XYZ file of C-alpha atoms in Angstrom:
517
model
C -104.793 4.025 -39.879
C -103.486 7.250 -41.468
C -102.218 8.170 -44.815
C -98.437 7.418 -45.641
C -95.755 9.917 -44.991
C -94.790 11.772 -48.176
C -92.064 10.262 -49.979
C -88.695 12.165 -49.671
C -87.348 12.056 -53.344
C -83.595 13.200 -54.332
C -83.473 15.306 -57.444
C -80.522 16.519 -59.210
C -80.686 19.981 -57.687
C -80.016 18.345 -54.105
C -76.563 18.130 -52.648
C -74.851 14.822 -52.745
C -74.333 12.981 -49.119
C -70.743 14.271 -49.124
C -71.723 18.036 -49.266
C -74.420 18.133 -46.933
C -74.460 21.241 -44.535
C -75.021 21.318 -40.837
C -78.368 23.015 -41.710
C -79.303 20.014 -43.969
C -78.325 17.373 -41.280
C -80.413 19.137 -38.793
C -83.383 19.320 -41.114
C -83.022 15.533 -41.787
C -82.778 14.717 -37.934
C -86.135 16.950 -37.347
C -87.821 15.107 -40.629
C -86.983 11.614 -39.145
C -88.160 12.569 -35.798
C -91.309 13.798 -37.270
C -91.738 10.639 -39.228
C -91.252 8.403 -36.152
C -93.828 10.530 -34.238
C -96.130 9.870 -37.140
C -95.687 6.090 -37.163
C -96.099 5.806 -33.527
C -99.574 7.792 -33.623
C -100.993 5.861 -36.805
C -99.422 2.357 -36.318
C -100.331 2.227 -32.439
C -99.574 -1.284 -31.270
C -97.275 -2.183 -34.408
C -93.660 -2.187 -33.548
C -91.252 -0.098 -35.467
C -88.306 -2.578 -36.272
C -85.583 -1.799 -38.573
C -87.723 0.921 -40.407
C -90.421 -1.520 -41.121
C -93.771 -1.847 -39.520
C -93.787 -5.291 -38.052
C -96.909 -7.699 -38.462
C -97.775 -10.769 -36.741
C -98.371 -13.871 -39.010
C -101.506 -13.598 -41.211
C -104.289 -16.091 -40.765
C -104.855 -18.548 -43.631
C -107.575 -17.434 -46.372
C -108.319 -20.683 -47.744
C -111.134 -20.158 -50.503
C -110.111 -16.430 -51.409
C -108.656 -16.151 -54.963
C -107.111 -13.645 -56.754
C -108.954 -12.223 -59.938
C -106.709 -10.519 -62.690
C -107.800 -8.848 -65.893
C -110.874 -6.898 -64.217
C -110.178 -3.548 -66.253
C -107.797 -0.817 -66.848
C -107.224 -0.517 -63.021
C -105.736 2.922 -62.872
C -105.415 2.728 -58.877
C -102.919 -0.110 -59.137
C -105.053 -2.540 -56.761
C -105.405 -6.263 -56.692
C -108.638 -8.116 -56.621
C -109.492 -10.834 -54.579
C -112.864 -12.832 -54.511
C -114.954 -15.285 -52.595
C -118.132 -16.992 -53.678
C -119.957 -20.038 -51.800
C -120.293 -23.090 -53.285
C -123.503 -23.395 -55.364
C -124.122 -19.443 -55.203
C -127.133 -18.378 -57.338
C -127.386 -15.866 -59.860
C -129.000 -12.642 -58.534
C -127.351 -13.057 -55.296
C -125.864 -9.648 -53.362
C -122.331 -8.806 -53.637
C -120.184 -7.241 -50.767
C -116.954 -5.307 -51.175
C -114.916 -5.295 -48.172
C -111.679 -2.892 -47.711
C -108.839 -3.693 -45.533
C -107.140 -1.077 -43.070
C -103.407 0.250 -43.309
C -100.702 -2.378 -42.745
C -103.448 -5.148 -43.522
C -104.396 -7.129 -46.615
C -106.962 -8.848 -48.419
C -106.322 -12.116 -46.897
C -105.770 -10.642 -43.329
C -109.404 -9.112 -43.634
C -110.983 -12.128 -45.042
C -109.763 -14.319 -42.265
C -110.326 -11.994 -39.416
C -113.524 -9.996 -40.249
C -116.158 -12.797 -40.158
C -117.543 -11.855 -43.563
C -116.942 -15.343 -45.169
C -119.172 -16.805 -42.467
C -122.110 -14.747 -43.463
C -121.636 -14.955 -47.168
C -121.927 -18.977 -46.700
C -125.035 -18.353 -44.487
C -126.865 -15.711 -46.445
C -125.486 -16.432 -49.727
C -123.577 -13.812 -51.333
C -120.218 -13.136 -53.238
C -117.196 -11.297 -51.605
C -114.926 -8.855 -53.238
C -111.863 -7.887 -51.207
C -109.721 -5.202 -52.944
C -105.940 -4.777 -51.920
C -103.648 -2.118 -52.000
C -99.773 -2.166 -51.351
C -96.773 -0.245 -50.192
C -96.389 0.802 -53.736
C -99.571 2.903 -53.519
C -98.927 3.992 -49.912
C -96.043 3.279 -47.431
C -98.315 1.661 -45.024
C -100.522 -0.021 -47.625
C -103.412 2.248 -46.848
C -106.263 2.994 -49.243
C -105.683 6.818 -50.480
C -109.049 8.012 -48.989
C -107.543 11.452 -48.680
C -106.374 11.816 -52.240
C -108.990 13.268 -54.768
C -107.291 11.522 -57.597
C -107.931 7.994 -55.804
C -111.190 8.737 -54.208
C -113.211 10.529 -56.616
C -115.571 8.831 -59.419
C -114.098 7.766 -62.153
C -110.477 8.128 -60.970
C -107.435 5.962 -59.313
C -108.462 3.576 -56.446
C -112.105 4.342 -56.778
C -112.440 3.666 -60.372
C -110.256 0.334 -59.828
C -112.818 -0.809 -57.119
C -115.753 0.051 -59.544
C -113.867 -2.166 -61.977
C -114.033 -4.870 -59.724
C -117.688 -4.705 -59.084
C -118.485 -4.786 -62.645
C -116.116 -7.936 -62.926
C -117.936 -9.682 -60.160
C -121.352 -9.101 -61.616
C -120.236 -10.679 -64.786
C -118.501 -13.552 -62.992
C -121.391 -14.195 -60.216
C -124.430 -12.869 -61.847
C -124.845 -10.577 -58.831
C -127.894 -8.386 -58.378
C -127.000 -5.019 -59.191
C -129.452 -3.349 -56.927
C -127.907 -5.243 -53.770
C -124.253 -4.273 -53.932
C -122.560 -2.965 -50.736
C -119.339 -1.780 -49.506
C -117.703 -1.904 -46.114
C -114.388 -0.917 -44.915
C -112.131 -0.390 -41.832
C -109.917 2.564 -40.796
C -108.456 3.934 -43.969
C -110.757 1.346 -45.868
C -113.448 3.033 -43.957
C -112.600 6.503 -45.314
C -112.345 4.975 -48.862
C -116.038 3.486 -48.102
C -117.664 6.762 -47.289
C -115.924 8.285 -50.359
C -117.301 5.474 -52.680
C -120.745 5.842 -51.314
C -120.784 9.363 -52.010
C -119.220 8.863 -55.634
C -121.196 5.960 -56.610
C -124.554 5.945 -54.910
C -125.774 4.469 -58.345
C -123.686 1.219 -57.582
C -123.785 0.764 -53.861
C -127.135 0.256 -52.053
C -125.561 0.351 -48.642
C -122.189 0.797 -46.775
C -120.575 0.479 -43.393
C -117.846 2.684 -42.286
C -115.815 0.880 -39.301
C -113.708 3.396 -37.297
C -113.631 5.585 -40.451
C -113.969 9.242 -41.600
C -116.959 11.123 -43.182
C -116.848 11.328 -47.008
C -114.294 13.796 -48.425
C -113.270 15.055 -45.271
C -109.721 15.566 -46.346
C -108.076 16.156 -49.961
C -104.514 16.397 -48.706
C -102.140 14.572 -46.260
C -102.003 17.207 -43.727
C -105.900 17.570 -43.727
C -106.110 13.799 -43.308
C -104.413 14.155 -39.759
C -107.012 17.156 -38.797
C -109.676 14.758 -39.736
C -108.467 11.841 -37.930
C -107.858 13.648 -34.390
C -109.759 16.400 -34.683
C -112.458 16.518 -37.371
C -114.038 19.780 -38.684
C -117.255 20.629 -36.681
C -119.138 21.432 -39.901
C -123.003 21.682 -40.156
C -124.943 18.656 -41.312
C -125.882 20.509 -44.481
C -122.026 21.243 -45.197
C -121.207 17.819 -44.673
C -124.120 16.638 -46.977
C -122.966 18.947 -49.700
C -119.736 17.200 -49.931
C -121.459 13.838 -50.713
C -124.104 15.592 -53.054
C -121.287 17.279 -55.017
C -119.499 14.059 -55.359
C -122.608 12.315 -56.630
C -123.687 12.252 -60.294
C -125.682 15.171 -61.134
C -129.572 14.572 -60.192
C -129.045 11.828 -57.732
C -132.198 11.268 -55.536
C -131.811 7.720 -54.215
C -128.770 7.391 -51.624
C -127.234 4.323 -49.824
C -128.107 3.006 -46.403
C -125.280 3.627 -44.221
C -124.013 2.079 -40.871
C -121.162 3.625 -38.955
C -119.141 1.625 -36.321
C -117.012 3.559 -33.824
C -115.140 2.541 -30.388
C -115.497 5.105 -27.728
C -111.720 4.664 -26.777
C -110.457 5.144 -30.345
C -107.338 7.507 -30.310
C -106.494 7.073 -33.721
C -109.773 7.825 -35.466
C -111.446 10.067 -32.890
C -115.339 9.256 -31.763
C -116.320 12.713 -33.062
C -115.942 11.293 -36.549
C -118.834 8.838 -36.131
C -120.825 12.158 -35.206
C -120.013 13.878 -38.242
C -120.728 10.808 -40.413
C -124.115 10.618 -38.818
C -124.617 14.376 -39.624
C -123.629 13.946 -43.106
C -125.873 11.005 -43.966
C -128.740 11.895 -42.062
C -128.566 15.267 -44.090
C -128.297 13.484 -47.285
C -131.364 11.457 -46.559
C -133.048 14.809 -45.233
C -134.366 12.976 -42.154
C -132.476 15.155 -39.348
C -130.397 14.048 -36.437
C -133.044 13.036 -33.993
C -132.905 9.325 -33.554
C -135.918 7.107 -34.447
C -134.825 4.657 -31.335
C -131.925 3.179 -29.944
C -131.234 -0.202 -28.301
C -128.470 -1.843 -26.361
C -126.461 -4.968 -28.032
C -123.870 -7.156 -26.579
C -120.302 -6.170 -25.933
C -121.211 -2.686 -24.655
C -122.539 -1.635 -27.855
C -125.386 0.929 -28.314
C -127.248 0.840 -31.596
C -128.593 4.208 -32.823
C -131.332 4.307 -35.741
C -132.483 7.200 -37.989
C -135.397 5.927 -40.160
C -136.232 7.376 -43.605
C -139.619 8.989 -44.342
C -141.296 5.518 -44.714
C -140.086 3.997 -41.241
C -137.125 2.170 -42.793
C -133.611 2.307 -41.028
C -131.517 4.685 -43.314
C -128.399 5.568 -41.117
C -127.560 3.399 -37.920
C -124.608 4.386 -35.503
C -123.022 1.540 -33.315
C -120.928 2.848 -30.526
C -118.856 0.332 -28.732
C -117.893 1.527 -25.296
C -114.176 1.111 -24.428
C -113.250 -0.159 -28.004
C -109.986 1.205 -29.371
C -109.096 1.617 -32.982
C -110.535 -1.302 -35.133
C -112.940 -3.815 -36.114
C -115.575 -5.333 -33.703
C -115.408 -9.108 -33.827
C -116.853 -11.721 -31.396
C -115.054 -15.035 -32.004
C -117.327 -18.109 -31.478
C -119.662 -20.524 -32.980
C -122.762 -18.704 -32.254
C -125.292 -17.311 -34.832
C -124.487 -13.978 -33.945
C -120.844 -14.453 -33.255
C -117.932 -14.115 -36.005
C -114.384 -13.560 -36.769
C -111.029 -13.777 -35.108
C -108.887 -11.619 -32.722
C -105.819 -9.926 -34.190
C -104.143 -6.558 -34.520
C -107.084 -3.966 -35.115
C -109.641 -7.070 -34.754
C -111.099 -6.406 -31.016
C -113.244 -8.723 -29.131
C -116.365 -7.099 -28.218
C -119.452 -7.699 -30.961
C -119.568 -9.095 -34.331
C -120.047 -5.899 -36.477
C -120.161 -7.986 -39.668
C -123.386 -9.814 -38.342
C -125.168 -6.725 -37.564
C -124.110 -4.910 -40.648
C -125.296 -7.975 -42.743
C -128.797 -7.674 -41.032
C -128.930 -3.659 -41.502
C -128.343 -4.412 -45.133
C -131.042 -7.089 -45.459
C -128.662 -9.893 -46.370
C -130.460 -12.023 -43.959
C -133.584 -11.788 -45.930
C -135.499 -9.508 -43.229
C -133.690 -6.156 -43.426
C -134.469 -2.920 -44.843
C -133.341 -3.273 -48.260
C -135.000 -6.831 -48.872
C -138.862 -6.316 -49.858
C -141.489 -9.085 -50.898
C -141.732 -7.517 -54.401
C -139.254 -6.618 -56.646
C -138.492 -2.965 -57.919
C -140.749 -1.450 -60.433
C -139.275 -1.013 -63.864
C -140.055 1.469 -66.640
C -140.463 4.516 -64.296
C -140.888 7.318 -66.819
C -141.687 10.929 -66.667
C -144.691 11.404 -68.934
C -145.258 15.018 -68.818
C -144.317 18.331 -66.963
C -145.718 21.848 -66.236
C -144.400 24.487 -64.184
C -145.901 23.154 -61.171
C -146.567 19.442 -61.719
C -144.476 16.321 -62.810
C -146.435 12.987 -64.326
C -145.002 9.637 -63.695
C -145.812 6.021 -65.106
C -144.254 2.703 -64.507
C -144.801 -0.987 -65.430
C -146.954 -2.960 -63.031
C -145.525 -5.376 -60.451
C -147.280 -8.675 -59.976
C -148.772 -8.832 -56.324
C -148.631 -4.971 -55.559
C -151.681 -3.469 -54.064
C -150.326 -0.202 -54.173
C -147.383 2.157 -54.908
C -145.445 4.619 -52.891
C -143.829 7.750 -54.844
C -141.050 9.178 -53.554
C -139.390 12.490 -54.322
C -135.631 13.138 -53.252
C -136.147 10.207 -50.712
C -139.469 11.514 -49.037
C -142.727 9.791 -49.570
C -144.873 12.122 -51.332
C -147.958 9.993 -52.460
C -149.427 6.438 -52.632
C -151.598 5.115 -55.428
C -152.961 1.739 -56.597
C -152.547 2.825 -60.234
C -149.197 2.864 -62.174
C -149.302 6.565 -62.630
C -149.029 9.604 -60.454
C -148.950 13.219 -60.844
C -146.900 15.180 -58.264
C -148.165 18.829 -57.744
C -147.402 22.188 -56.025
C -143.833 22.163 -57.255
C -141.424 25.210 -58.138
C -141.072 26.381 -61.434
C -137.875 25.580 -63.440
C -136.579 23.051 -60.498
C -135.371 19.655 -61.096
C -136.763 16.646 -58.840
C -135.846 12.914 -58.446
C -138.212 10.249 -58.149
C -138.418 6.575 -57.214
C -141.364 4.241 -56.751
C -141.664 1.278 -54.645
C -144.347 -1.656 -54.668
C -146.287 -2.329 -51.484
C -147.523 -5.784 -50.982
C -150.621 -6.987 -48.800
C -148.912 -6.995 -45.686
C -147.909 -3.383 -46.113
C -144.197 -4.110 -46.782
C -142.474 -2.267 -49.590
C -140.179 -3.703 -51.860
C -137.132 -2.303 -53.253
C -137.207 1.155 -54.994
C -137.067 1.504 -58.803
C -134.262 3.072 -60.787
C -134.530 6.981 -60.108
C -135.772 9.458 -62.754
C -135.240 13.145 -62.888
C -137.923 15.627 -64.108
C -137.474 19.413 -64.346
C -140.416 21.634 -64.311
C -140.832 24.223 -66.835
C -140.406 27.869 -66.837
C -136.674 28.038 -65.798
C -134.894 31.278 -67.175
C -131.129 30.547 -67.756
C -128.593 32.959 -66.322
C -125.037 33.743 -67.191
C -122.268 34.367 -64.768
C -118.472 35.458 -65.713
C -115.963 35.073 -62.798
C -112.717 33.367 -61.877
C -112.613 29.693 -61.653
C -111.963 30.407 -57.707
C -115.245 32.715 -57.582
C -117.086 30.094 -59.432
C -116.314 27.301 -57.086
C -116.958 29.140 -53.869
C -120.276 30.434 -55.434
C -121.501 26.873 -55.906
C -121.415 26.919 -59.768
C -118.202 24.711 -59.963
C -116.166 22.435 -57.932
C -112.299 21.431 -57.865
C -110.487 18.615 -58.119
C -106.907 17.908 -58.055
C -106.361 21.709 -58.342
C -108.731 22.003 -61.656
C -112.043 23.541 -61.842
C -115.196 21.644 -63.119
C -118.617 23.099 -63.901
C -121.191 21.837 -61.642
C -123.699 19.409 -63.412
C -122.179 19.184 -66.867
C -118.609 18.401 -65.279
C -116.828 20.574 -68.085
C -113.271 21.301 -67.479
C -112.461 24.830 -66.819
C -108.540 24.834 -66.096
C -106.768 25.634 -63.205
C -108.575 26.505 -59.958
C -107.402 30.179 -59.199
C -108.259 33.598 -59.311
C -106.558 34.449 -62.591
C -108.676 31.935 -65.024
C -111.950 33.508 -65.913
C -114.976 31.748 -67.573
C -118.499 32.326 -68.398
C -120.998 29.933 -67.212
C -124.476 29.547 -68.360
C -126.970 27.835 -65.663
C -129.034 25.868 -67.939
C -131.028 24.004 -65.438
C -131.201 24.295 -61.675
C -127.662 23.200 -60.506
C -126.388 22.466 -64.065
C -123.817 24.786 -65.571
C -122.099 24.951 -69.143
C -119.137 26.880 -70.303
C -120.216 29.728 -72.500
C -117.259 31.636 -73.167
C -118.173 32.176 -76.786
C -121.440 33.812 -76.189
C -124.248 33.053 -73.583
C -127.614 32.873 -75.079
C -129.115 33.909 -71.731
C -127.731 37.489 -72.269
C -125.308 39.732 -70.258
C -123.449 38.206 -67.581
C -124.790 38.706 -64.047
C -121.290 38.482 -62.101
C -118.149 40.037 -63.400
C -115.122 39.744 -60.981
């Protein structure tokens, strides 16, 4: 599933073929041997024939259509889509990312997602990469320039979502993303980079968000993922998301216990990452056994709704779990990396609530007009528009329920001075079921004292005041560019709010610098 081998380009400074030395030829033989070992490890059951990865014939993909002109497409991807006949406006949207050596039509034909698009009524978008981007047609989940918010392939996929919403009238509160292998790695990154776009995701035989930012690190993640703490994994998500994000996607993790391409330890790290983001710990709420040797482990949020689910498939190798057949819980067809165990698409669709009974589909709509009406050094006052049929409202701070009220106003108390808090509100019906959460708002209590810090870009980053992407540093919160990420470039940063920094080289209103390195 892994990344492509870095291309070997010949420059004017290289010797011509006729002047290669013995050392050059020995180096070339070692490089070729390394490439062959890499192909064997990554391609698995695919045959190496004449230097090309040989695939079997792809299944038909009737109903799948290519969509062009969906945006600037900086990631050089192709967009394919499917919508059931008679699709109603306001229906959900599912984005499905294929694995290495696969294509949109291949994933459409084997994964089972079209069956549930027809049954439950939602549109499908299937992005496709190519060998022009990656030698094995993998999504570049390990490249910051392709997997960060507003950049490369990630931005192309975001543009596809916008086009589909416009074309099908999709409900922007019910957009989901799933992917296999490299597509799973990209899925995790998209959930971190765009939590304001995706309500949920499913990572199938994939990697934790931002586990790697180089080719060599990608191999480490695949075969021996770093054993970071949940908080360290969670910080990778929080640093990739827009500043002030408090509402997070619900995440399903699928992993085979016999996977030797993406080791099962990745599922554990994914669980640690997303449970930490949700602030719910790593103790399961409950477990159950499904068919096909699959164990489902559930981690509920503070309101008792599943936020993270881990599906472990006993004995399954690297691939997507499918279960060919016409039964209501069956789906897909077998093929290379489509393995006959259990229908993962069915269980994922139910987890997202696409069947009308899951955690993300409430009887009541999300409240609108959530507004911060006032703050003090220890309180935040909120108000919102009434929802017909609601008997009460649940107020959440940072994903944790902090209060219930029958009115359309609430004051949160006992807060820290000069601190930013994020809030959402959900309406509750007579049966006690909470509907969809409102759009989030952020409030900052008064009394914060700005501080200034002068240091190198490297030290700013390691101290948590900045972050780096592609070798460049950016101030946390404001995302202001700071130049090269090194120990020689020095800037003064002013912290104007908790976690929010701006470049203040021309003078810092907060006074003398606290840090000088």
